[in-house]
Amino acid sequence: MGFGQGLSGLDAASQNLDVIGNNIANANTVGFKAATATFADIYATSRVGLGVKVASIDQRFTVGNITSTGGQYDLAIDGANGFFRLVDASGSISYSRNGQFGIDKNNNIVNAAGQQLTGYGPGGVGTAPIPLTLPTANIAPAATTSSGFTANLNANAAVIDPTATPFDPTNTATYTDSQPMTVYDSLGNSHQLTTYFAKRAGTGGPPATTSVYDVYYTLDGQAMAPTTATAATPPVWGGATQLTFDSSGRLTNTPPTVNLSFATPGGAGSPAAAMAITMDYTGTSQFGGDFKADFTPNGNTTGEFTNITFGKDGSIVANYSNGKTQSVGTVALANFNNVNGLQPIGDNNWSETSESGQAVLGQPGTNGLATLQGQAVEESNVNLSTELVNMIVAQRTYQANTNTIKTQDQVLQSLLAIQ
């Protein structure tokens, strides 16, 4: 027996204790991956070995627990395959599982070290990754150009004679039902478009086979004329269109649309573009029941950026004060053929090496990549109970190797005593 075996054992045990201690120290480090020391024996030309060495120190890339944080920009990689791709001010690229992100003064999505999260621009999945930046401008307004309008007009409503009772939007006795809705001009200003339905005498027969409603429109109380108004006697207020229904209560207009226009929706003080809106009455009926209307106008006023949400697929959606949303990019994930070939570089980051292979980028949830979970982070995968037991074993191993050195020393002392 020589001192070499014992010394190699001490060195290996010491390194193992270092690895275990580092694991324990990072038990609460977000995205940290525990490491394991692997040992190999040392042989000379004789059958007697020369001791032990640390063959490698490998990280365990198992998934840690996902914990909800409520942080608006926090992200967790929910699966084993994938790393966030980060870039610093010098252009150096690194990879991480730590999804604790925030924004800097320039609205870039960054980690605590100032490294920017990268991904794809809007509609650019599969292109070269870029640093992800949040929008700062308001979302532009969009004028209302169309609206679905599905209603049931009460078949039992009384007929209103337009000669005896001409339509007047200020007199409820001159129309059967009305429905207001909010629409927007090209500047994002809101206006109230009101649709009025006045039941008229049926046609066909006798008895009548077709029910008729005259339909009128106002914009902020002013007549909004259809582009194809029907003539009526006496002349009607602002012009009207007609909806007709068969004996089954189903709409017979073909096509079931009405085109409306208003030249100066904003007036002299807010010169918005002329409005042109197509009303689509598909699905409107006349059955025995109360009046009920559902409408779906497009368009929106301007909106301020409020926050973002992350989708499982990495999509980043900006939310605005007007209720609208807008895609502003997609987080990219990187994967490697050999994750144990990555080089740890601190700050919970790794760098690519020849052993790891080149990073393969993609959208979360595709090609075997993990998905993302917003407002959450991945905890360290260190198991404290296991590490404490490993520490006891490593400590005993260290003590045992000191005993082999002590025994060798005693043997040498005995040999010296023979003289």
Short mmCIF file of N, CA and C in Angstrom, two decimals, residues 190-270:
data_model
loop_
_atom_site.label_atom_id
_atom_site.label_comp_id
_atom_site.label_asym_id
_atom_site.label_seq_id
_atom_site.Cartn_x
_atom_site.Cartn_y
_atom_site.Cartn_z
N SER A 190 -65.53 57.84 -30.35
CA SER A 190 -66.69 56.95 -30.29
C SER A 190 -67.96 57.71 -30.65
N HIS A 191 -68.88 57.01 -31.27
CA HIS A 191 -70.19 57.56 -31.65
C HIS A 191 -71.25 56.52 -31.35
N GLN A 192 -72.47 57.00 -31.14
CA GLN A 192 -73.58 56.06 -30.90
C GLN A 192 -74.41 55.92 -32.17
N LEU A 193 -74.35 54.70 -32.71
CA LEU A 193 -75.18 54.35 -33.86
C LEU A 193 -76.41 53.62 -33.34
N THR A 194 -77.58 54.17 -33.61
CA THR A 194 -78.83 53.56 -33.13
C THR A 194 -79.64 53.08 -34.32
N THR A 195 -80.12 51.85 -34.22
CA THR A 195 -80.95 51.24 -35.25
C THR A 195 -82.39 51.18 -34.74
N TYR A 196 -83.33 51.64 -35.55
CA TYR A 196 -84.75 51.68 -35.18
C TYR A 196 -85.52 50.75 -36.12
N PHE A 197 -86.42 49.97 -35.56
CA PHE A 197 -87.26 49.05 -36.34
C PHE A 197 -88.72 49.48 -36.19
N ALA A 198 -89.39 49.69 -37.31
CA ALA A 198 -90.81 50.06 -37.29
C ALA A 198 -91.59 49.03 -38.10
N LYS A 199 -92.52 48.33 -37.43
CA LYS A 199 -93.28 47.28 -38.13
C LYS A 199 -94.34 47.91 -39.02
N ARG A 200 -94.41 47.44 -40.27
CA ARG A 200 -95.38 47.93 -41.23
C ARG A 200 -96.37 46.83 -41.60
N ALA A 201 -97.38 47.22 -42.34
CA ALA A 201 -98.38 46.24 -42.78
C ALA A 201 -97.73 45.22 -43.70
N GLY A 202 -98.17 43.96 -43.58
CA GLY A 202 -97.63 42.91 -44.40
C GLY A 202 -98.03 43.04 -45.85
N THR A 203 -97.36 42.31 -46.70
CA THR A 203 -97.65 42.34 -48.13
C THR A 203 -97.98 40.93 -48.61
N GLY A 204 -98.52 40.87 -49.82
CA GLY A 204 -98.91 39.59 -50.39
C GLY A 204 -100.31 39.21 -49.93
N GLY A 205 -100.84 38.15 -50.51
CA GLY A 205 -102.14 37.67 -50.09
C GLY A 205 -103.29 38.44 -50.75
N PRO A 206 -104.45 38.60 -50.12
CA PRO A 206 -104.61 38.27 -48.69
C PRO A 206 -104.80 36.78 -48.45
N PRO A 207 -104.50 36.31 -47.22
CA PRO A 207 -103.88 37.08 -46.14
C PRO A 207 -102.40 37.35 -46.47
N ALA A 208 -101.81 38.32 -45.75
CA ALA A 208 -100.42 38.72 -46.00
C ALA A 208 -99.47 37.54 -45.82
N THR A 209 -98.51 37.42 -46.69
CA THR A 209 -97.53 36.33 -46.61
C THR A 209 -96.13 36.81 -46.25
N THR A 210 -95.93 38.13 -46.26
CA THR A 210 -94.61 38.69 -45.96
C THR A 210 -94.75 39.79 -44.91
N SER A 211 -93.94 39.69 -43.85
CA SER A 211 -93.90 40.74 -42.83
C SER A 211 -92.82 41.75 -43.21
N VAL A 212 -93.08 43.02 -42.90
CA VAL A 212 -92.18 44.09 -43.32
C VAL A 212 -91.82 44.98 -42.13
N TYR A 213 -90.53 45.31 -42.04
CA TYR A 213 -90.05 46.29 -41.07
C TYR A 213 -89.26 47.36 -41.82
N ASP A 214 -89.58 48.62 -41.56
CA ASP A 214 -88.71 49.71 -42.01
C ASP A 214 -87.62 49.89 -40.95
N VAL A 215 -86.40 50.11 -41.43
CA VAL A 215 -85.25 50.24 -40.52
C VAL A 215 -84.60 51.60 -40.75
N TYR A 216 -84.42 52.35 -39.65
CA TYR A 216 -83.83 53.69 -39.70
C TYR A 216 -82.57 53.71 -38.84
N TYR A 217 -81.70 54.69 -39.14
CA TYR A 217 -80.43 54.77 -38.42
C TYR A 217 -80.11 56.22 -38.06
N THR A 218 -79.54 56.39 -36.86
CA THR A 218 -79.01 57.70 -36.47
C THR A 218 -77.59 57.52 -35.94
N LEU A 219 -76.81 58.57 -36.15
CA LEU A 219 -75.46 58.61 -35.59
C LEU A 219 -75.39 59.85 -34.70
N ASP A 220 -75.25 59.60 -33.40
CA ASP A 220 -75.26 60.70 -32.43
C ASP A 220 -76.50 61.58 -32.61
N GLY A 221 -77.63 60.94 -32.89
CA GLY A 221 -78.89 61.67 -33.01
C GLY A 221 -79.17 62.25 -34.37
N GLN A 222 -78.21 62.18 -35.29
CA GLN A 222 -78.41 62.70 -36.64
C GLN A 222 -78.68 61.55 -37.61
N ALA A 223 -79.50 61.83 -38.61
CA ALA A 223 -79.86 60.79 -39.56
C ALA A 223 -78.64 60.23 -40.25
N MET A 224 -78.54 58.92 -40.29
CA MET A 224 -77.46 58.24 -41.01
C MET A 224 -78.11 57.48 -42.15
N ALA A 225 -77.94 57.99 -43.36
CA ALA A 225 -78.70 57.47 -44.49
C ALA A 225 -78.09 56.20 -45.06
N PRO A 226 -78.90 55.19 -45.33
CA PRO A 226 -78.43 54.05 -46.13
C PRO A 226 -78.13 54.52 -47.54
N THR A 227 -77.20 53.86 -48.17
CA THR A 227 -76.84 54.26 -49.54
C THR A 227 -77.91 53.85 -50.54
N THR A 228 -78.79 52.92 -50.14
CA THR A 228 -79.90 52.51 -51.01
C THR A 228 -81.18 52.58 -50.19
N ALA A 229 -81.63 53.78 -49.88
CA ALA A 229 -82.86 53.95 -49.09
C ALA A 229 -84.08 53.73 -49.97
N THR A 230 -85.14 53.22 -49.38
CA THR A 230 -86.39 53.00 -50.12
C THR A 230 -87.23 54.27 -50.09
N ALA A 231 -87.94 54.51 -51.16
CA ALA A 231 -88.84 55.67 -51.20
C ALA A 231 -90.08 55.36 -50.38
N ALA A 232 -90.63 56.37 -49.74
CA ALA A 232 -91.83 56.16 -48.94
C ALA A 232 -92.67 57.41 -48.97
N THR A 233 -93.95 57.24 -48.76
CA THR A 233 -94.87 58.37 -48.74
C THR A 233 -95.64 58.34 -47.43
N PRO A 234 -95.58 59.43 -46.63
CA PRO A 234 -94.80 60.64 -46.90
C PRO A 234 -93.31 60.38 -46.78
N PRO A 235 -92.44 61.34 -47.24
CA PRO A 235 -90.99 61.12 -47.15
C PRO A 235 -90.59 60.80 -45.71
N VAL A 236 -89.72 59.78 -45.55
CA VAL A 236 -89.33 59.34 -44.21
C VAL A 236 -88.09 60.08 -43.75
N TRP A 237 -87.92 60.12 -42.44
CA TRP A 237 -86.83 60.86 -41.80
C TRP A 237 -85.52 60.14 -42.06
N GLY A 238 -84.64 60.71 -42.90
CA GLY A 238 -83.31 60.15 -43.13
C GLY A 238 -83.27 58.99 -44.09
N GLY A 239 -84.39 58.53 -44.59
CA GLY A 239 -84.39 57.37 -45.47
C GLY A 239 -84.42 56.08 -44.69
N ALA A 240 -84.92 55.02 -45.28
CA ALA A 240 -85.06 53.75 -44.56
C ALA A 240 -84.73 52.60 -45.49
N THR A 241 -84.38 51.49 -44.90
CA THR A 241 -84.30 50.24 -45.63
C THR A 241 -85.38 49.33 -45.07
N GLN A 242 -85.63 48.23 -45.73
CA GLN A 242 -86.66 47.30 -45.27
C GLN A 242 -86.07 45.92 -45.03
N LEU A 243 -86.55 45.29 -43.98
CA LEU A 243 -86.30 43.88 -43.74
C LEU A 243 -87.61 43.15 -43.93
N THR A 244 -87.60 42.05 -44.67
CA THR A 244 -88.81 41.28 -44.94
C THR A 244 -88.64 39.85 -44.44
N PHE A 245 -89.75 39.28 -43.97
CA PHE A 245 -89.73 37.94 -43.39
C PHE A 245 -90.86 37.12 -43.98
N ASP A 246 -90.59 35.82 -44.19
CA ASP A 246 -91.63 34.95 -44.73
C ASP A 246 -92.56 34.48 -43.61
N SER A 247 -93.51 33.62 -43.94
CA SER A 247 -94.49 33.17 -42.96
C SER A 247 -93.89 32.29 -41.89
N SER A 248 -92.64 31.86 -42.08
CA SER A 248 -91.94 31.09 -41.04
C SER A 248 -91.10 31.99 -40.14
N GLY A 249 -91.13 33.29 -40.40
CA GLY A 249 -90.39 34.22 -39.57
C GLY A 249 -88.93 34.37 -39.96
N ARG A 250 -88.57 33.88 -41.13
CA ARG A 250 -87.16 33.92 -41.54
C ARG A 250 -86.91 35.09 -42.52
N LEU A 251 -85.74 35.70 -42.36
CA LEU A 251 -85.37 36.85 -43.18
C LEU A 251 -85.24 36.44 -44.64
N THR A 252 -85.81 37.26 -45.55
CA THR A 252 -85.77 36.94 -46.97
C THR A 252 -84.90 37.91 -47.77
N ASN A 253 -84.33 38.90 -47.12
CA ASN A 253 -83.47 39.86 -47.85
C ASN A 253 -82.24 39.15 -48.42
N THR A 254 -81.95 39.43 -49.71
CA THR A 254 -80.76 38.87 -50.35
C THR A 254 -80.05 39.98 -51.11
N PRO A 255 -78.81 40.33 -50.71
CA PRO A 255 -78.11 39.84 -49.51
C PRO A 255 -78.68 40.51 -48.26
N PRO A 256 -78.45 39.93 -47.09
CA PRO A 256 -79.02 40.49 -45.86
C PRO A 256 -78.16 41.61 -45.27
N THR A 257 -77.72 42.53 -46.11
CA THR A 257 -76.81 43.58 -45.66
C THR A 257 -77.34 44.95 -46.05
N VAL A 258 -76.92 45.95 -45.26
CA VAL A 258 -77.26 47.34 -45.54
C VAL A 258 -75.98 48.17 -45.42
N ASN A 259 -75.74 49.03 -46.39
CA ASN A 259 -74.57 49.90 -46.37
C ASN A 259 -74.97 51.29 -45.88
N LEU A 260 -74.27 51.76 -44.83
CA LEU A 260 -74.56 53.07 -44.25
C LEU A 260 -73.40 54.00 -44.48
N SER A 261 -73.68 55.31 -44.52
CA SER A 261 -72.60 56.28 -44.67
C SER A 261 -72.94 57.54 -43.88
N PHE A 262 -71.87 58.21 -43.45
CA PHE A 262 -72.02 59.49 -42.74
C PHE A 262 -70.80 60.32 -43.08
N ALA A 263 -71.01 61.49 -43.67
CA ALA A 263 -69.91 62.26 -44.27
C ALA A 263 -68.98 62.88 -43.24
N THR A 264 -69.52 63.43 -42.16
CA THR A 264 -68.68 64.17 -41.21
C THR A 264 -68.94 63.69 -39.79
N PRO A 265 -68.46 62.50 -39.43
CA PRO A 265 -68.77 61.97 -38.10
C PRO A 265 -68.17 62.79 -36.96
N GLY A 266 -67.04 63.43 -37.18
CA GLY A 266 -66.40 64.18 -36.11
C GLY A 266 -66.76 65.65 -36.07
N GLY A 267 -67.48 66.14 -37.08
CA GLY A 267 -67.80 67.55 -37.15
C GLY A 267 -66.58 68.38 -37.49
N ALA A 268 -66.73 69.69 -37.46
CA ALA A 268 -65.65 70.59 -37.84
C ALA A 268 -64.50 70.55 -36.86
N GLY A 269 -64.79 70.24 -35.58
CA GLY A 269 -63.73 70.24 -34.57
C GLY A 269 -62.85 69.01 -34.61
N SER A 270 -63.31 67.93 -35.21
CA SER A 270 -62.53 66.69 -35.27
C SER A 270 -62.78 66.04 -36.63
#
